[in-house]
Amino acid sequence: MARDMSDNDILKMELEQLQKEVKNTREPVSKTAKEICEWVEAQAAEDPLIKGVPEDKNPFKEKGGCIIT
Amino acid sequence: MGEMEQMKKEAEALKTQIEAARKAAHDTDMASAASGVAPAPRVQLKTRRTLKGHLAKIYAMHWCTDNRLMVSASQDGKLLIWDSHTGNKVNAVPLKSSWVMTCAYAPSGNLVASGGLDNMCTVYNLKTPVIKTVKELDAHTGYLSCARFLSDTEVLTASGDTTCALWDLETGKQKTVFLNHVGDCMCLSLSPDMNSFVSGACDSLAKLWDIRDGQCKQTFLGHTSDINAISFYPGGNAIITGSDDCTCKMYDLRADQELITYQDAALNSGVTSLALSMSGRLIFAGYDDFNCNIWDSLKGEKVGVLSGHDNRVSCTGVPPDGMCVCTGSWDSFLKIWN
């Protein structure tokens, strides 16, 4: 736990992590952001909270009203 | 002294290098990438259910994978299992410690878990004739802020002791401890492929972890206060965070940087919780000011608000089929909206 660690140990841990992360590859935002948009747009058509839930298919529609038997 | 100065210098140099690499990858911004996307429609959701039953502040809720049952946790010392379709309570689980901060439903629907200021994660079996405590996961030295089941045999936890942990439910022991944050861990979210998770902490950082090798792979900077809420984007390539700095942010995992900040000059309350609609297009963010604001995740604009609670919105959740959003509040009620 970071609480039990000395300032020296915490600094060492942070340094080791930075040494690892500096090696990460990073893809250009032009590619990654475009793919995020495309994925979301493809799914959004079927997203119930965007397209709305028809009253007769809504399991959460308000209860109440009378049933005539 | 000399050694520490040396390490600080090296750390600063590495941070500068990483910052430069991120800048190099930043050849455009999300606003440009999303310029061709039609704005999301104005979202007006109605309260369909108000679930009354808790007697004190609600701190957490979690949907079952069946899209119908959900578990909520309150400092009245109970977990309640609700049938969201009927609004009825299906089960009540009395807690040994009422200082609960998190609850979770196992994907199988067989188990639920809770934890909080007792520093433990307690797992309950809902399917035995009488609900039984299956395990008390006791090793964290700080409060339990979040728990999530990977299966009926593995649980991930986040703790105020600055670590996250993967537990084996058969032995009750920690298999892996994820140590790299220097502030209380407040939240976690599992990746869709279940191979990694992200955590948010009071050190203002979000971190991506590999579940199997226990390593922190990436660290996301930008927030200026505690990160209270975090969620993987459904596609798995981005994460959304919510913070006491009153903003939410989207971080792109492959570009390794922040893409958008969701903020409004009029908003000066911390973000307590967040949930995404099924496509990821909408972010439902709960705030200390009693509202849940709805953001268009691609355009960065506010497209709606859920008002109705009389106190802080402490938790939000969208079921896997995306058919509604649930908000839970310190006013002791849960509301279901669509």
Short mmCIF file of C-alpha atoms in Angstrom, two decimals:
data_model
loop_
_atom_site.label_atom_id
_atom_site.label_comp_id
_atom_site.label_asym_id
_atom_site.label_seq_id
_atom_site.Cartn_x
_atom_site.Cartn_y
_atom_site.Cartn_z
CA MET A 1 0.00 0.00 0.00
CA ALA A 2 1.38 3.40 -0.91
CA ARG A 3 0.64 4.61 2.62
CA ASP A 4 3.26 2.35 4.18
CA MET A 5 5.91 3.28 1.64
CA SER A 6 8.71 5.77 2.24
CA ASP A 7 8.99 8.81 -0.03
CA ASN A 8 12.02 7.14 -1.57
CA ASP A 9 10.10 3.94 -2.36
CA ILE A 10 7.19 5.90 -3.82
CA LEU A 11 9.54 7.87 -6.05
CA LYS A 12 11.21 4.62 -7.14
CA MET A 13 7.79 3.09 -7.97
CA GLU A 14 6.77 6.18 -9.98
CA LEU A 15 10.10 6.23 -11.82
CA GLU A 16 9.87 2.53 -12.74
CA GLN A 17 6.36 3.08 -14.05
CA LEU A 18 7.45 6.05 -16.17
CA GLN A 19 10.33 3.99 -17.57
CA LYS A 20 7.78 1.39 -18.70
CA GLU A 21 5.21 3.84 -20.04
CA VAL A 22 7.67 5.90 -22.07
CA LYS A 23 8.02 2.83 -24.31
CA ASN A 24 4.27 2.61 -25.11
CA THR A 25 3.30 3.12 -28.73
CA ARG A 26 0.73 5.82 -29.33
CA GLU A 27 -1.52 5.84 -32.38
CA PRO A 28 -2.56 9.13 -34.01
CA VAL A 29 -5.80 10.69 -32.78
CA SER A 30 -6.90 11.15 -36.41
CA LYS A 31 -7.16 7.35 -36.65
CA THR A 32 -8.35 6.44 -33.15
CA ALA A 33 -10.98 9.19 -32.73
CA LYS A 34 -12.43 8.43 -36.15
CA GLU A 35 -12.78 4.74 -35.21
CA ILE A 36 -14.47 5.62 -31.93
CA CYS A 37 -16.99 7.80 -33.79
CA GLU A 38 -17.64 5.10 -36.39
CA TRP A 39 -18.19 2.41 -33.75
CA VAL A 40 -20.59 4.56 -31.73
CA GLU A 41 -22.55 5.73 -34.76
CA ALA A 42 -23.00 2.14 -35.91
CA GLN A 43 -24.39 1.17 -32.50
CA ALA A 44 -26.38 4.34 -31.82
CA ALA A 45 -29.12 3.36 -34.25
CA GLU A 46 -30.08 0.52 -31.91
CA ASP A 47 -29.46 2.38 -28.64
CA PRO A 48 -32.84 2.38 -26.80
CA LEU A 49 -32.08 5.57 -24.89
CA ILE A 50 -31.41 7.44 -28.14
CA LYS A 51 -34.04 6.06 -30.48
CA GLY A 52 -36.64 5.79 -27.74
CA VAL A 53 -38.54 2.79 -26.44
CA PRO A 54 -41.99 2.20 -27.96
CA GLU A 55 -44.70 2.22 -25.30
CA ASP A 56 -45.81 -1.34 -26.03
CA LYS A 57 -42.27 -2.70 -25.79
CA ASN A 58 -41.31 -0.79 -22.65
CA PRO A 59 -40.96 -3.14 -19.65
CA PHE A 60 -40.85 -0.06 -17.44
CA LYS A 61 -43.98 1.65 -18.71
CA GLU A 62 -46.04 3.06 -15.90
CA LYS A 63 -48.35 0.54 -14.33
CA GLY A 64 -51.94 1.41 -13.63
CA GLY A 65 -54.99 1.80 -15.73
CA CYS A 66 -57.91 -0.59 -15.79
CA ILE A 67 -58.22 -3.99 -17.36
CA ILE A 68 -61.73 -4.73 -18.54
CA THR A 69 -62.49 -8.42 -18.33
CA MET B 1 19.39 12.98 -0.65
CA GLY B 2 21.48 12.82 -3.80
CA GLU B 3 19.72 9.67 -4.96
CA MET B 4 16.24 11.15 -4.58
CA GLU B 5 17.21 14.30 -6.48
CA GLN B 6 18.59 12.09 -9.22
CA MET B 7 15.38 10.05 -9.43
CA LYS B 8 13.24 13.22 -9.49
CA LYS B 9 15.28 14.58 -12.39
CA GLU B 10 14.93 11.34 -14.31
CA ALA B 11 11.19 11.20 -13.63
CA GLU B 12 10.73 14.78 -14.88
CA ALA B 13 12.67 13.98 -18.06
CA LEU B 14 10.51 10.90 -18.71
CA LYS B 15 7.30 12.88 -18.10
CA THR B 16 8.46 15.46 -20.64
CA GLN B 17 9.23 12.69 -23.14
CA ILE B 18 5.79 11.12 -22.66
CA GLU B 19 4.11 14.50 -23.01
CA ALA B 20 5.96 15.07 -26.29
CA ALA B 21 4.96 11.63 -27.59
CA ARG B 22 1.31 12.36 -26.73
CA LYS B 23 1.50 15.71 -28.50
CA ALA B 24 2.98 14.04 -31.57
CA ALA B 25 0.00 11.66 -31.67
CA HIS B 26 -2.40 14.57 -31.28
CA ASP B 27 -2.63 15.34 -35.02
CA THR B 28 -6.29 16.34 -34.68
CA ASP B 29 -8.90 16.60 -31.95
CA MET B 30 -12.19 14.87 -31.22
CA ALA B 31 -14.17 17.98 -32.23
CA SER B 32 -12.77 17.66 -35.76
CA ALA B 33 -13.09 13.88 -35.87
CA ALA B 34 -16.73 14.17 -34.77
CA SER B 35 -17.58 17.14 -37.01
CA GLY B 36 -19.37 14.87 -39.48
CA VAL B 37 -21.43 13.20 -36.77
CA ALA B 38 -25.03 14.38 -36.45
CA PRO B 39 -25.73 15.87 -33.02
CA ALA B 40 -27.49 13.55 -30.59
CA PRO B 41 -31.17 14.38 -30.20
CA ARG B 42 -32.28 16.27 -27.10
CA VAL B 43 -32.81 13.49 -24.56
CA GLN B 44 -35.96 13.69 -22.44
CA LEU B 45 -36.42 10.69 -20.21
CA LYS B 46 -39.29 10.09 -17.84
CA THR B 47 -39.20 8.54 -14.42
CA ARG B 48 -40.84 5.15 -14.88
CA ARG B 49 -40.26 3.75 -11.40
CA THR B 50 -39.36 5.23 -8.04
CA LEU B 51 -38.07 2.43 -5.82
CA LYS B 52 -38.78 3.16 -2.18
CA GLY B 53 -37.51 0.94 0.58
CA HIS B 54 -34.16 2.12 1.85
CA LEU B 55 -34.21 4.17 5.05
CA ALA B 56 -30.97 6.08 4.58
CA LYS B 57 -28.57 7.32 1.90
CA ILE B 58 -28.04 5.01 -1.06
CA TYR B 59 -24.37 4.70 -1.95
CA ALA B 60 -24.29 2.17 -4.78
CA MET B 61 -26.32 0.13 -7.21
CA HIS B 62 -25.50 -2.50 -9.84
CA TRP B 63 -27.60 -4.22 -12.52
CA CYS B 64 -27.79 -7.98 -12.94
CA THR B 65 -26.95 -9.30 -16.42
CA ASP B 66 -30.62 -10.34 -16.80
CA ASN B 67 -31.50 -6.65 -17.33
CA ARG B 68 -34.23 -6.95 -14.73
CA LEU B 69 -32.84 -7.49 -11.21
CA MET B 70 -30.59 -4.98 -9.51
CA VAL B 71 -28.87 -4.64 -6.15
CA SER B 72 -28.63 -1.41 -4.14
CA ALA B 73 -26.69 -0.60 -0.97
CA SER B 74 -27.60 1.90 1.70
CA GLN B 75 -26.15 3.06 4.97
CA ASP B 76 -29.36 1.79 6.56
CA GLY B 77 -27.30 -1.41 6.67
CA LYS B 78 -29.03 -3.32 3.89
CA LEU B 79 -28.56 -4.58 0.39
CA LEU B 80 -31.88 -4.70 -1.45
CA ILE B 81 -32.45 -6.82 -4.54
CA TRP B 82 -35.14 -5.27 -6.73
CA ASP B 83 -37.21 -6.53 -9.64
CA SER B 84 -37.08 -3.36 -11.71
CA HIS B 85 -40.02 -4.39 -13.91
CA THR B 86 -42.49 -4.71 -11.05
CA GLY B 87 -40.70 -2.37 -8.66
CA ASN B 88 -40.87 -5.06 -5.95
CA LYS B 89 -38.15 -5.98 -3.51
CA VAL B 90 -37.06 -9.57 -4.08
CA ASN B 91 -34.52 -9.89 -1.27
CA ALA B 92 -33.06 -7.96 1.64
CA VAL B 93 -29.55 -8.76 2.86
CA PRO B 94 -28.70 -7.36 6.30
CA LEU B 95 -25.09 -6.16 6.47
CA LYS B 96 -22.77 -6.70 9.42
CA SER B 97 -21.41 -3.21 8.84
CA SER B 98 -23.79 -0.47 7.76
CA TRP B 99 -20.98 1.73 6.40
CA VAL B 100 -21.33 0.36 2.91
CA MET B 101 -19.81 2.09 -0.11
CA THR B 102 -20.20 -0.42 -2.94
CA CYS B 103 -22.25 -3.37 -4.13
CA ALA B 104 -22.01 -5.72 -7.09
CA TYR B 105 -24.02 -8.43 -8.85
CA ALA B 106 -22.16 -11.45 -10.24
CA PRO B 107 -22.71 -12.04 -13.98
CA SER B 108 -24.31 -15.41 -13.13
CA GLY B 109 -26.89 -13.77 -10.88
CA ASN B 110 -25.97 -16.20 -8.08
CA LEU B 111 -23.91 -13.89 -5.90
CA VAL B 112 -23.82 -10.29 -4.71
CA ALA B 113 -21.06 -8.46 -2.85
CA SER B 114 -20.79 -5.41 -0.63
CA GLY B 115 -18.05 -3.52 1.18
CA GLY B 116 -17.16 -0.20 2.75
CA LEU B 117 -15.55 1.20 5.88
CA ASP B 118 -15.14 -2.31 7.27
CA ASN B 119 -12.27 -2.69 4.74
CA MET B 120 -13.78 -6.00 3.62
CA CYS B 121 -15.65 -7.32 0.62
CA THR B 122 -18.42 -9.69 1.74
CA VAL B 123 -19.88 -12.09 -0.80
CA TYR B 124 -23.41 -13.51 -0.41
CA ASN B 125 -25.11 -16.44 -2.15
CA LEU B 126 -28.64 -15.47 -3.22
CA LYS B 127 -29.58 -18.95 -4.36
CA THR B 128 -29.40 -20.90 -1.09
CA PRO B 129 -32.79 -21.28 0.68
CA VAL B 130 -31.64 -18.60 3.13
CA ILE B 131 -29.14 -16.01 1.84
CA LYS B 132 -25.71 -17.00 3.15
CA THR B 133 -22.41 -15.19 3.49
CA VAL B 134 -20.04 -17.12 1.24
CA LYS B 135 -16.78 -15.30 1.99
CA GLU B 136 -15.40 -12.29 3.76
CA LEU B 137 -12.47 -10.98 1.71
CA ASP B 138 -10.32 -9.37 4.34
CA ALA B 139 -6.86 -8.03 3.50
CA HIS B 140 -7.25 -4.43 2.43
CA THR B 141 -6.00 -1.91 4.99
CA GLY B 142 -8.38 0.80 3.83
CA TYR B 143 -12.06 1.14 2.92
CA LEU B 144 -13.58 -0.78 0.04
CA SER B 145 -14.75 1.74 -2.56
CA CYS B 146 -15.67 -0.60 -5.42
CA ALA B 147 -16.08 -4.31 -6.14
CA ARG B 148 -16.83 -6.17 -9.38
CA PHE B 149 -17.23 -9.91 -10.08
CA LEU B 150 -15.35 -11.39 -13.02
CA SER B 151 -17.19 -14.69 -12.39
CA ASP B 152 -18.49 -16.72 -9.44
CA THR B 153 -14.85 -17.42 -8.49
CA GLU B 154 -13.05 -14.09 -8.96
CA VAL B 155 -13.68 -10.57 -7.64
CA LEU B 156 -11.84 -7.30 -8.30
CA THR B 157 -11.78 -4.66 -5.57
CA ALA B 158 -10.62 -1.03 -5.27
CA SER B 159 -9.61 0.33 -1.87
CA GLY B 160 -8.78 3.46 0.11
CA ASP B 161 -5.46 1.73 0.88
CA THR B 162 -4.42 2.84 -2.69
CA THR B 163 -4.46 -0.68 -4.13
CA CYS B 164 -6.81 -2.76 -6.21
CA ALA B 165 -6.88 -6.53 -5.82
CA LEU B 166 -8.01 -9.69 -7.61
CA TRP B 167 -9.43 -12.27 -5.20
CA ASP B 168 -9.97 -16.01 -5.48
CA LEU B 169 -13.41 -16.66 -3.99
CA GLU B 170 -12.64 -20.30 -3.28
CA THR B 171 -9.67 -19.55 -1.01
CA GLY B 172 -10.76 -16.06 0.04
CA LYS B 173 -7.24 -14.78 -0.68
CA GLN B 174 -5.81 -12.06 -2.90
CA LYS B 175 -4.30 -13.54 -6.09
CA THR B 176 -2.90 -10.24 -7.34
CA VAL B 177 -2.42 -6.81 -5.79
CA PHE B 178 -2.37 -3.86 -8.18
CA LEU B 179 -0.14 -1.23 -6.61
CA ASN B 180 0.77 2.01 -8.38
CA HIS B 181 -1.71 4.70 -7.29
CA VAL B 182 -0.57 7.06 -4.54
CA GLY B 183 -4.06 8.07 -3.45
CA ASP B 184 -7.22 6.22 -2.36
CA CYS B 185 -8.67 4.13 -5.21
CA MET B 186 -12.29 5.19 -5.66
CA CYS B 187 -13.63 3.24 -8.64
CA LEU B 188 -12.90 0.57 -11.21
CA SER B 189 -14.32 -0.67 -14.51
CA LEU B 190 -13.71 -3.98 -16.30
CA SER B 191 -12.87 -3.99 -20.00
CA PRO B 192 -15.44 -5.62 -22.30
CA ASP B 193 -12.97 -8.45 -23.04
CA MET B 194 -12.28 -8.90 -19.28
CA ASN B 195 -8.51 -8.93 -19.75
CA SER B 196 -7.97 -5.52 -18.21
CA PHE B 197 -9.56 -2.93 -15.98
CA VAL B 198 -9.19 0.78 -15.25
CA SER B 199 -9.11 2.44 -11.84
CA GLY B 200 -9.63 6.05 -10.73
CA ALA B 201 -8.11 7.47 -7.57
CA CYS B 202 -7.69 10.48 -5.28
CA ASP B 203 -4.29 11.09 -6.90
CA SER B 204 -6.33 12.46 -9.89
CA LEU B 205 -5.04 9.66 -12.11
CA ALA B 206 -6.76 6.90 -14.04
CA LYS B 207 -4.73 3.74 -14.64
CA LEU B 208 -5.14 0.80 -17.02
CA TRP B 209 -4.14 -2.60 -15.60
CA ASP B 210 -3.56 -6.04 -17.12
CA ILE B 211 -5.56 -8.41 -14.88
CA ARG B 212 -3.33 -11.44 -15.44
CA ASP B 213 0.17 -9.97 -15.11
CA GLY B 214 -0.79 -7.39 -12.48
CA GLN B 215 1.01 -4.55 -14.27
CA CYS B 216 -0.11 -0.98 -14.76
CA LYS B 217 0.09 -0.42 -18.52
CA GLN B 218 -1.00 3.19 -18.91
CA THR B 219 -1.63 6.26 -16.75
CA PHE B 220 -4.03 9.05 -17.71
CA LEU B 221 -3.49 12.60 -16.47
CA GLY B 222 -5.66 15.68 -16.70
CA HIS B 223 -8.07 15.72 -13.78
CA THR B 224 -7.23 18.11 -10.96
CA SER B 225 -9.03 16.29 -8.18
CA ASP B 226 -10.28 12.85 -7.04
CA ILE B 227 -11.66 10.61 -9.76
CA ASN B 228 -14.88 9.19 -8.27
CA ALA B 229 -16.30 7.36 -11.28
CA ILE B 230 -14.91 5.51 -14.25
CA SER B 231 -16.27 3.40 -17.09
CA PHE B 232 -14.94 1.62 -20.13
CA TYR B 233 -16.47 2.77 -23.38
CA PRO B 234 -18.46 -0.17 -24.85
CA GLY B 235 -16.07 -0.58 -27.81
CA GLY B 236 -13.18 -0.98 -25.36
CA ASN B 237 -10.90 1.71 -26.87
CA ALA B 238 -11.73 4.58 -24.57
CA ILE B 239 -12.65 5.30 -20.97
CA ILE B 240 -14.82 7.96 -19.36
CA THR B 241 -13.97 9.41 -15.94
CA GLY B 242 -15.87 11.67 -13.52
CA SER B 243 -14.16 13.81 -10.89
CA ASP B 244 -14.50 16.15 -7.92
CA ASP B 245 -13.06 18.78 -10.30
CA CYS B 246 -16.65 18.94 -11.72
CA THR B 247 -15.71 17.50 -15.12
CA CYS B 248 -15.91 14.22 -16.93
CA LYS B 249 -13.25 13.28 -19.46
CA MET B 250 -12.83 10.80 -22.29
CA TYR B 251 -9.39 9.21 -22.57
CA ASP B 252 -8.38 7.35 -25.72
CA LEU B 253 -6.46 4.16 -24.85
CA ARG B 254 -4.61 3.83 -28.15
CA ALA B 255 -3.58 7.49 -28.45
CA ASP B 256 -2.85 7.39 -24.70
CA GLN B 257 -4.41 10.77 -23.94
CA GLU B 258 -7.41 12.87 -23.07
CA LEU B 259 -9.75 13.53 -26.02
CA ILE B 260 -12.60 15.59 -24.56
CA THR B 261 -13.60 17.25 -21.31
CA TYR B 262 -17.30 17.42 -20.49
CA GLN B 263 -17.79 20.61 -18.54
CA ASP B 264 -20.02 23.60 -18.20
CA ALA B 265 -19.26 26.94 -16.54
CA ALA B 266 -22.54 26.68 -14.65
CA LEU B 267 -21.59 23.32 -13.19
CA ASN B 268 -19.60 23.57 -10.00
CA SER B 269 -20.44 20.32 -8.28
CA GLY B 270 -18.32 17.22 -8.24
CA VAL B 271 -19.20 14.18 -10.33
CA THR B 272 -20.10 11.22 -8.12
CA SER B 273 -21.02 8.52 -10.62
CA LEU B 274 -21.42 7.79 -14.29
CA ALA B 275 -22.92 5.26 -16.68
CA LEU B 276 -22.94 4.98 -20.46
CA SER B 277 -25.81 4.19 -22.79
CA MET B 278 -25.44 0.96 -24.77
CA SER B 279 -23.71 2.57 -27.76
CA GLY B 280 -21.59 4.84 -25.58
CA ARG B 281 -23.12 7.91 -27.22
CA LEU B 282 -24.73 9.16 -24.00
CA ILE B 283 -23.00 9.67 -20.66
CA PHE B 284 -25.24 9.82 -17.59
CA ALA B 285 -23.23 11.62 -14.92
CA GLY B 286 -24.49 12.07 -11.36
CA TYR B 287 -23.43 15.23 -9.53
CA ASP B 288 -23.39 16.55 -5.96
CA ASP B 289 -25.99 19.19 -7.02
CA PHE B 290 -28.75 16.51 -7.02
CA ASN B 291 -28.90 16.22 -10.83
CA CYS B 292 -27.80 13.69 -13.37
CA ASN B 293 -26.58 15.44 -16.53
CA ILE B 294 -26.66 13.72 -19.90
CA TRP B 295 -23.69 14.37 -22.21
CA ASP B 296 -23.21 13.61 -25.90
CA SER B 297 -19.91 11.70 -25.60
CA LEU B 298 -18.76 12.54 -29.15
CA LYS B 299 -19.72 16.23 -29.32
CA GLY B 300 -19.03 17.11 -25.70
CA GLU B 301 -22.39 18.87 -25.29
CA LYS B 302 -24.99 18.55 -22.58
CA VAL B 303 -28.13 17.07 -24.15
CA GLY B 304 -30.39 16.55 -21.19
CA VAL B 305 -30.78 16.35 -17.44
CA LEU B 306 -32.50 13.95 -15.06
CA SER B 307 -33.96 16.01 -12.23
CA GLY B 308 -36.04 14.48 -9.54
CA HIS B 309 -33.85 13.57 -6.63
CA ASP B 310 -33.85 15.66 -3.45
CA ASN B 311 -30.25 15.00 -2.61
CA ARG B 312 -26.94 14.02 -4.20
CA VAL B 313 -27.08 11.43 -7.00
CA SER B 314 -24.59 8.87 -5.70
CA CYS B 315 -24.86 6.10 -8.27
CA THR B 316 -26.05 5.49 -11.82
CA GLY B 317 -26.31 2.34 -13.91
CA VAL B 318 -27.50 1.24 -17.33
CA PRO B 319 -28.40 -2.45 -17.77
CA PRO B 320 -26.58 -4.45 -20.48
CA ASP B 321 -29.52 -4.18 -22.93
CA GLY B 322 -29.47 -0.39 -22.55
CA MET B 323 -33.24 -0.15 -22.01
CA CYS B 324 -33.15 2.39 -19.17
CA VAL B 325 -30.94 4.25 -16.73
CA CYS B 326 -31.17 3.90 -12.95
CA THR B 327 -30.14 6.67 -10.56
CA GLY B 328 -29.68 6.22 -6.81
CA SER B 329 -29.51 9.03 -4.33
CA TRP B 330 -28.77 10.16 -0.80
CA ASP B 331 -32.52 10.91 -0.71
CA SER B 332 -32.90 7.09 -0.23
CA PHE B 333 -34.71 6.49 -3.53
CA LEU B 334 -33.76 4.81 -6.78
CA LYS B 335 -35.37 6.01 -9.99
CA ILE B 336 -35.61 4.24 -13.33
CA TRP B 337 -35.80 6.42 -16.42
CA ASN B 338 -36.32 5.90 -20.12
#
